[in-house]
């Protein structure tokens, strides 16, 4: 009789006996993200949370809001919560090496997510896209469109190793033409914290200093491109000056369709987020990650790396690559 009651209760989802709070069956994993102010990072968080849920992982998320000291404190807090693995997208590449130290002392493995933590002699993994390739795609595109003329060259945040890699890739195409005298670089600047408003200010300055004679803008991502396009629009130049982007953000895609932004780079955050959770689960189970010998140098050592492939998107390919693939919603991209 008692058994029957218990079975019925179980079927109805009722517990007859007090039980401790249900713990997720999978490992406890920490995730530290730089921001949620950019669509790209919102997507990363959503994907990883959904994947973690599917796999029964207890994922503890912290967002630093572009504050390096806060990121250290938040990661210390995650470490004290007993996480097994830390997925870390650093705001400040170099100072985040302290987090690797602290994690190592607590026996926690770290996956440097999207952005490389630099200057650490310790062992960790890096999961990202081929970021030099991102810059190459931007640089090749813009120099093909504008092989001669005056350029504004912007790079991302100086605290982000990716910003350097994107710039390095793009400069492989821009520098030889600048050395030849075909391209004049009117401005070459990093953008603090990747802020669109900073990018806008820099573009305004460049336009003023060059009597609006700017022929091309290398903007490192869609956010900064948006800032620059506002500066161009104020001078009636939006859509007339080719400008790059990155991230396949909705706002960037809308501008591409409308003709004010020339391209973007598609880095499928669905793939990256999924891979991060997969790697974390393997590491928690003590399985090494097969990086097929690929590494990226962090100023101290070669870090074993998994690098996904970035893809270029233009007006001609946007529909297939971003809409049909389900990355962006048709009604949002083609809104009137
Ligand atoms: C990421 C870009 C992003 C930028 C600003 C970089 O590290 O790779 O996708 O646009 O940070 O958040």
Tab-separated table of C-alpha atoms and ligand atoms in Angstrom:
chain	number	residue	atom	x	y	z
A	1	UNK	CA	0.000	0.000	0.000
A	2	UNK	CA	2.754	2.351	1.014
A	3	UNK	CA	4.682	1.485	-2.113
A	4	UNK	CA	1.597	2.139	-4.250
A	5	UNK	CA	1.148	5.575	-2.651
A	6	UNK	CA	4.799	6.366	-3.280
A	7	UNK	CA	4.535	5.290	-6.915
A	8	UNK	CA	1.418	7.390	-7.448
A	9	UNK	CA	3.027	10.347	-5.739
A	10	UNK	CA	6.154	9.962	-7.854
A	11	UNK	CA	4.045	9.857	-11.024
A	12	UNK	CA	2.334	13.054	-9.935
A	13	UNK	CA	5.735	14.626	-9.259
A	14	UNK	CA	5.069	14.873	-5.514
A	15	UNK	CA	7.754	13.900	-3.025
A	16	UNK	CA	6.534	12.196	0.159
A	17	UNK	CA	9.895	12.539	1.849
A	18	UNK	CA	11.838	15.779	2.298
A	19	UNK	CA	14.714	15.795	-0.204
A	20	UNK	CA	17.579	18.253	-0.568
A	21	UNK	CA	17.342	20.858	-3.400
A	22	UNK	CA	17.728	18.998	-6.691
A	23	UNK	CA	21.329	19.338	-7.827
A	24	UNK	CA	22.148	19.275	-11.544
A	25	UNK	CA	23.660	15.892	-12.357
A	26	UNK	CA	26.498	17.311	-14.454
A	27	UNK	CA	29.549	19.235	-13.291
A	28	UNK	CA	29.435	22.756	-11.894
A	29	UNK	CA	30.897	25.174	-14.441
A	30	UNK	CA	31.673	28.870	-14.150
A	31	UNK	CA	31.237	31.334	-16.993
A	32	UNK	CA	32.711	34.830	-16.850
A	33	UNK	CA	31.718	37.196	-19.654
A	34	UNK	CA	32.955	40.728	-20.402
A	35	UNK	CA	29.613	42.358	-21.187
A	36	UNK	CA	25.972	41.929	-22.083
A	37	UNK	CA	25.762	45.308	-23.794
A	38	UNK	CA	26.606	43.812	-27.169
A	39	UNK	CA	24.278	41.430	-28.981
A	40	UNK	CA	27.123	39.072	-29.692
A	41	UNK	CA	27.790	38.375	-26.017
A	42	UNK	CA	24.087	38.064	-25.262
A	43	UNK	CA	23.960	35.256	-27.807
A	44	UNK	CA	27.016	33.498	-26.360
A	45	UNK	CA	25.374	33.512	-22.932
A	46	UNK	CA	22.041	32.242	-24.251
A	47	UNK	CA	23.654	29.400	-26.181
A	48	UNK	CA	25.807	28.253	-23.294
A	49	UNK	CA	22.900	28.410	-20.852
A	50	UNK	CA	20.721	26.371	-23.201
A	51	UNK	CA	23.474	23.783	-23.805
A	52	UNK	CA	24.193	23.543	-20.091
A	53	UNK	CA	20.518	22.987	-19.377
A	54	UNK	CA	20.344	20.211	-21.977
A	55	UNK	CA	23.331	18.482	-20.418
A	56	UNK	CA	22.213	18.938	-16.804
A	57	UNK	CA	25.126	21.238	-16.013
A	58	UNK	CA	25.006	23.732	-13.191
A	59	UNK	CA	26.310	26.802	-15.054
A	60	UNK	CA	27.098	29.825	-12.893
A	61	UNK	CA	27.343	33.010	-14.940
A	62	UNK	CA	28.967	36.340	-14.085
A	63	UNK	CA	29.188	39.460	-16.270
A	64	UNK	CA	31.947	41.990	-15.569
A	65	UNK	CA	30.711	44.962	-17.563
A	66	UNK	CA	34.167	45.701	-18.971
A	67	UNK	CA	35.833	45.955	-15.579
A	68	UNK	CA	39.036	43.929	-15.148
A	69	UNK	CA	39.145	44.136	-11.324
A	70	UNK	CA	35.500	43.149	-11.088
A	71	UNK	CA	36.197	40.163	-13.334
A	72	UNK	CA	38.930	38.938	-10.975
A	73	UNK	CA	36.614	39.313	-7.966
A	74	UNK	CA	33.733	37.585	-9.748
A	75	UNK	CA	35.964	34.679	-10.778
A	76	UNK	CA	37.246	34.328	-7.192
A	77	UNK	CA	33.634	34.082	-6.188
A	78	UNK	CA	32.932	31.410	-8.809
A	79	UNK	CA	36.005	29.495	-7.637
A	80	UNK	CA	34.730	29.604	-4.059
A	81	UNK	CA	31.418	28.144	-5.267
A	82	UNK	CA	33.241	24.932	-6.162
A	83	UNK	CA	33.206	25.071	-9.955
A	84	UNK	CA	35.234	22.411	-11.770
A	85	UNK	CA	35.842	24.345	-14.986
A	86	UNK	CA	35.953	28.061	-15.728
A	87	UNK	CA	34.984	29.405	-19.145
A	88	UNK	CA	36.587	32.827	-19.205
A	89	UNK	CA	36.201	35.582	-21.799
A	90	UNK	CA	38.577	38.205	-20.430
A	91	UNK	CA	37.965	41.920	-20.529
A	92	UNK	CA	41.670	42.572	-20.035
A	93	UNK	CA	43.787	39.848	-21.624
A	94	UNK	CA	46.910	40.345	-19.567
A	95	UNK	CA	45.526	41.061	-16.119
A	96	UNK	CA	43.222	38.046	-16.442
A	97	UNK	CA	46.309	35.816	-16.082
A	98	UNK	CA	45.811	36.288	-12.321
A	99	UNK	CA	42.516	34.428	-12.710
A	100	UNK	CA	44.346	31.495	-14.303
A	101	UNK	CA	46.712	31.444	-11.270
A	102	UNK	CA	43.831	31.402	-8.829
A	103	UNK	CA	41.943	28.732	-10.759
A	104	UNK	CA	45.051	26.536	-10.996
A	105	UNK	CA	45.597	26.753	-7.233
A	106	UNK	CA	42.049	25.487	-6.740
A	107	UNK	CA	42.538	22.675	-9.294
A	108	UNK	CA	40.145	24.280	-11.787
A	109	UNK	CA	40.777	24.043	-15.525
A	110	UNK	CA	40.247	27.140	-17.636
A	111	UNK	CA	38.984	27.598	-21.180
A	112	UNK	CA	39.895	31.040	-22.493
A	113	UNK	CA	36.738	31.804	-24.451
A	114	UNK	CA	36.782	33.825	-27.689
A	115	UNK	CA	39.465	36.157	-26.280
A	116	UNK	CA	42.888	34.852	-25.310
A	117	UNK	CA	44.196	35.388	-21.793
A	118	UNK	CA	47.807	36.440	-22.319
A	119	UNK	CA	51.025	36.392	-20.271
A	120	UNK	CA	50.277	33.271	-18.254
A	121	UNK	CA	52.870	30.497	-18.036
A	122	UNK	CA	50.224	28.020	-16.817
A	123	UNK	CA	48.216	25.400	-18.722
A	124	UNK	CA	44.817	26.241	-20.165
A	125	UNK	CA	42.913	25.936	-23.414
A	126	UNK	CA	41.857	28.572	-25.912
A	127	UNK	CA	38.606	28.310	-27.857
A	128	UNK	CA	37.862	30.954	-30.441
A	129	UNK	CA	37.682	31.693	-34.135
A	130	UNK	CA	40.702	32.215	-36.333
A	131	UNK	CA	40.931	35.894	-35.486
A	132	UNK	CA	43.826	36.795	-37.778
A	133	UNK	CA	41.647	35.378	-40.547
A	134	UNK	CA	38.797	37.703	-39.440
A	135	UNK	CA	41.110	40.670	-39.999
A	136	UNK	CA	42.327	39.254	-43.302
A	137	UNK	CA	38.770	38.966	-44.582
A	138	UNK	CA	38.079	42.579	-43.574
A	139	UNK	CA	41.361	43.871	-45.017
A	140	UNK	CA	41.062	41.955	-48.275
A	141	UNK	CA	37.484	43.129	-48.772
A	142	UNK	CA	38.126	46.806	-48.132
A	143	UNK	CA	41.336	47.023	-50.178
A	144	UNK	CA	39.581	45.339	-53.108
A	145	UNK	CA	36.780	47.874	-52.918
A	146	UNK	CA	39.088	50.836	-52.315
A	147	UNK	CA	42.619	50.063	-53.572
A	148	UNK	CA	43.567	53.743	-53.472
A	149	UNK	CA	42.467	56.550	-51.197
A	150	UNK	CA	42.270	57.867	-47.674
A	151	UNK	CA	41.582	55.324	-44.944
A	152	UNK	CA	40.378	55.515	-41.369
A	153	UNK	CA	41.733	52.443	-39.591
A	154	UNK	CA	40.127	51.575	-36.277
A	155	UNK	CA	40.986	48.648	-34.023
A	156	UNK	CA	39.037	47.324	-31.020
A	157	UNK	CA	39.851	47.666	-27.354
A	158	UNK	CA	43.593	47.739	-26.619
A	159	UNK	CA	42.940	45.389	-23.660
A	160	UNK	CA	41.531	42.708	-25.976
A	161	UNK	CA	44.046	40.434	-27.683
A	162	UNK	CA	41.544	39.854	-30.485
A	163	UNK	CA	41.706	43.538	-31.394
A	164	UNK	CA	45.416	43.108	-32.125
A	165	UNK	CA	44.840	39.941	-34.141
A	166	UNK	CA	42.064	41.514	-36.243
A	167	UNK	CA	44.291	44.508	-36.930
A	168	UNK	CA	47.256	42.299	-37.788
A	169	UNK	CA	45.148	40.390	-40.325
A	170	UNK	CA	43.697	43.508	-41.924
A	171	UNK	CA	47.066	45.249	-42.105
A	172	UNK	CA	48.472	42.416	-44.226
A	173	UNK	CA	46.369	43.954	-47.001
A	174	UNK	CA	46.332	47.642	-46.094
A	175	UNK	CA	50.004	48.187	-45.199
A	176	UNK	CA	51.587	47.187	-48.536
A	177	UNK	CA	49.282	49.639	-50.323
A	178	UNK	CA	50.039	52.331	-47.752
A	179	UNK	CA	53.776	51.688	-48.181
A	180	UNK	CA	53.334	52.081	-51.949
A	181	UNK	CA	51.582	55.406	-51.383
A	182	UNK	CA	48.255	54.244	-52.834
A	183	UNK	CA	46.559	54.374	-49.461
A	184	UNK	CA	46.882	57.272	-47.052
A	185	UNK	CA	46.083	56.270	-43.478
A	186	UNK	CA	44.436	59.371	-42.034
A	187	UNK	CA	43.784	57.769	-38.666
A	188	UNK	CA	44.990	54.585	-36.961
A	189	UNK	CA	43.461	54.174	-33.505
A	190	UNK	CA	42.270	51.617	-30.957
A	191	UNK	CA	38.733	52.161	-29.635
A	192	UNK	CA	38.409	52.128	-25.840
A	193	UNK	CA	36.260	49.206	-24.669
A	194	UNK	CA	35.004	48.729	-28.229
A	195	UNK	CA	32.556	51.575	-27.581
A	196	UNK	CA	30.460	52.709	-30.567
A	197	UNK	CA	30.368	56.265	-29.175
A	198	UNK	CA	34.195	56.348	-29.110
A	199	UNK	CA	34.334	55.082	-32.682
A	200	UNK	CA	31.854	57.760	-33.701
A	201	UNK	CA	34.002	60.470	-32.103
A	202	UNK	CA	37.132	59.194	-33.824
A	203	UNK	CA	35.399	59.099	-37.203
A	204	UNK	CA	34.054	62.614	-36.681
A	205	UNK	CA	37.596	63.804	-35.932
A	206	UNK	CA	38.972	62.059	-39.007
A	207	UNK	CA	36.276	63.532	-41.242
A	208	UNK	CA	36.878	67.041	-39.907
A	209	UNK	CA	40.664	66.759	-40.193
A	210	UNK	CA	40.375	65.568	-43.799
A	211	UNK	CA	37.583	67.895	-45.016
A	212	UNK	CA	35.334	64.820	-45.325
A	213	UNK	CA	37.721	63.262	-47.853
A	214	UNK	CA	37.668	59.767	-46.399
A	215	UNK	CA	37.348	56.923	-48.889
A	216	UNK	CA	37.174	53.836	-46.659
A	217	UNK	CA	36.779	52.877	-43.015
A	218	UNK	CA	38.150	49.721	-41.428
A	219	UNK	CA	35.777	49.264	-38.488
A	220	UNK	CA	36.662	46.192	-36.422
A	221	UNK	CA	33.102	45.130	-35.524
A	222	UNK	CA	29.460	45.983	-36.111
A	223	UNK	CA	29.204	48.045	-32.920
A	224	UNK	CA	32.050	50.379	-33.882
A	225	UNK	CA	30.851	50.391	-37.511
A	226	UNK	CA	27.487	51.645	-36.238
A	227	UNK	CA	29.215	54.552	-34.473
A	228	UNK	CA	31.232	55.431	-37.581
A	229	UNK	CA	28.189	55.214	-39.830
A	230	UNK	CA	26.456	57.801	-37.640
A	231	UNK	CA	29.445	60.098	-38.131
A	232	UNK	CA	29.337	59.465	-41.896
A	233	UNK	CA	25.559	60.000	-42.023
A	234	UNK	CA	25.921	63.387	-40.328
A	235	UNK	CA	28.029	64.426	-43.347
A	236	UNK	CA	25.739	62.827	-45.915
A	237	UNK	CA	28.327	60.104	-46.538
A	238	UNK	CA	26.600	56.972	-45.219
A	239	UNK	CA	26.471	54.424	-48.009
A	240	UNK	CA	29.098	56.331	-49.991
A	241	UNK	CA	32.144	55.288	-47.962
A	242	UNK	CA	32.784	51.513	-47.796
A	243	UNK	CA	33.059	50.298	-44.219
A	244	UNK	CA	33.698	46.885	-42.677
A	245	UNK	CA	32.152	45.194	-39.654
A	246	UNK	CA	32.092	41.921	-37.729
A	247	UNK	CA	29.688	39.802	-35.658
A	248	UNK	CA	26.626	39.552	-37.910
A	249	UNK	CA	24.635	41.556	-35.397
A	250	UNK	CA	21.067	42.431	-36.339
A	251	UNK	CA	21.848	46.163	-36.558
A	252	UNK	CA	24.819	45.402	-38.834
A	253	UNK	CA	22.710	43.134	-41.054
A	254	UNK	CA	20.019	45.821	-41.367
A	255	UNK	CA	22.657	48.363	-42.399
A	256	UNK	CA	24.062	45.936	-44.980
A	257	UNK	CA	20.606	45.435	-46.466
A	258	UNK	CA	20.057	49.205	-46.477
A	259	UNK	CA	23.478	49.791	-48.034
A	260	UNK	CA	25.243	51.821	-45.332
A	261	UNK	CA	27.576	49.011	-44.183
A	262	UNK	CA	29.531	46.990	-46.716
A	263	UNK	CA	30.125	43.664	-45.000
A	264	UNK	CA	30.256	41.790	-41.734
A	265	UNK	CA	31.964	38.685	-40.444
A	266	UNK	CA	29.850	35.742	-39.364
A	267	UNK	CA	31.253	33.916	-36.363
A	268	UNK	CA	28.556	31.459	-35.428
A	269	UNK	CA	28.235	31.918	-31.673
A	270	UNK	CA	25.911	28.895	-31.616
A	271	UNK	CA	28.867	26.714	-32.602
A	272	UNK	CA	31.300	28.423	-30.264
A	273	UNK	CA	29.024	28.232	-27.228
A	274	UNK	CA	28.190	24.602	-27.908
A	275	UNK	CA	31.852	23.710	-28.282
A	276	UNK	CA	32.730	25.483	-25.023
A	277	UNK	CA	30.238	23.426	-23.043
A	278	UNK	CA	31.378	20.250	-24.798
A	279	UNK	CA	35.022	20.990	-23.941
A	280	UNK	CA	34.111	21.851	-20.355
A	281	UNK	CA	32.274	18.547	-19.921
A	282	UNK	CA	35.223	16.610	-21.343
A	283	UNK	CA	37.716	18.440	-19.139
A	284	UNK	CA	35.552	17.879	-16.068
A	285	UNK	CA	35.570	14.162	-16.896
A	286	UNK	CA	39.368	14.247	-17.124
A	287	UNK	CA	39.446	13.833	-20.914
A	288	UNK	CA	42.120	15.866	-22.696
A	289	UNK	CA	41.034	18.025	-25.641
A	290	UNK	CA	42.381	17.131	-29.058
A	291	UNK	CA	43.488	20.457	-30.538
A	292	UNK	CA	45.273	18.730	-33.431
A	293	UNK	CA	48.496	20.472	-32.531
A	294	UNK	CA	47.063	23.954	-33.065
A	295	UNK	CA	48.337	26.639	-30.706
A	296	UNK	CA	48.275	30.406	-30.228
A	297	UNK	CA	51.127	32.214	-28.496
A	298	UNK	CA	50.206	34.177	-25.358
A	299	UNK	CA	53.537	36.098	-24.950
A	300	UNK	CA	54.786	33.374	-22.571
A	301	UNK	CA	53.815	30.059	-24.135
A	302	UNK	CA	51.843	28.324	-26.866
A	303	UNK	CA	48.307	27.708	-25.714
A	304	UNK	CA	46.545	24.659	-27.205
A	305	UNK	CA	43.726	26.093	-29.280
A	306	UNK	CA	40.508	25.159	-31.000
A	307	UNK	CA	39.793	27.755	-33.674
A	308	UNK	CA	36.565	27.833	-35.683
A	309	UNK	CA	36.341	29.408	-39.131
A	310	UNK	CA	34.975	32.938	-39.629
A	311	UNK	CA	33.019	33.723	-42.801
A	312	UNK	CA	32.549	36.946	-44.725
A	313	UNK	CA	28.986	38.179	-45.365
A	314	UNK	CA	27.957	40.798	-47.938
A	315	UNK	CA	24.572	41.954	-49.202
A	316	UNK	CA	24.603	39.149	-51.786
A	317	UNK	CA	25.182	36.351	-49.307
A	318	UNK	CA	23.401	37.713	-46.232
A	319	UNK	CA	20.111	35.987	-46.875
A	320	UNK	CA	21.616	32.525	-47.264
A	321	UNK	CA	24.187	32.837	-44.532
A	322	UNK	CA	22.358	34.704	-41.797
A	323	UNK	CA	18.632	34.385	-42.452
A	324	UNK	CA	18.290	30.893	-43.950
A	325	UNK	CA	20.708	29.519	-41.365
A	326	UNK	CA	18.357	30.824	-38.668
A	327	UNK	CA	20.975	33.108	-37.111
A	328	UNK	CA	18.846	36.206	-37.651
A	329	UNK	CA	15.112	36.515	-38.157
A	330	UNK	CA	13.905	37.493	-41.628
A	331	UNK	CA	11.217	39.904	-40.424
A	332	UNK	CA	13.774	41.720	-38.269
A	333	UNK	CA	16.445	42.026	-40.950
A	334	UNK	CA	14.087	43.200	-43.678
A	335	UNK	CA	11.959	45.482	-41.562
A	336	UNK	CA	10.626	48.536	-43.313
B	1	LIG	C1	35.066	39.641	-30.173
B	1	LIG	C2	34.171	40.346	-31.156
B	1	LIG	C3	33.448	41.473	-30.470
B	1	LIG	C4	34.397	42.340	-29.659
B	1	LIG	C5	33.675	43.361	-28.839
B	1	LIG	C6	35.979	40.623	-29.516
B	1	LIG	O1	36.834	40.013	-28.631
B	1	LIG	O2	35.784	38.614	-30.811
B	1	LIG	O3	33.275	39.438	-31.719
B	1	LIG	O4	32.805	42.288	-31.400
B	1	LIG	O5	35.188	41.557	-28.814
B	1	LIG	O6	32.922	42.778	-27.849
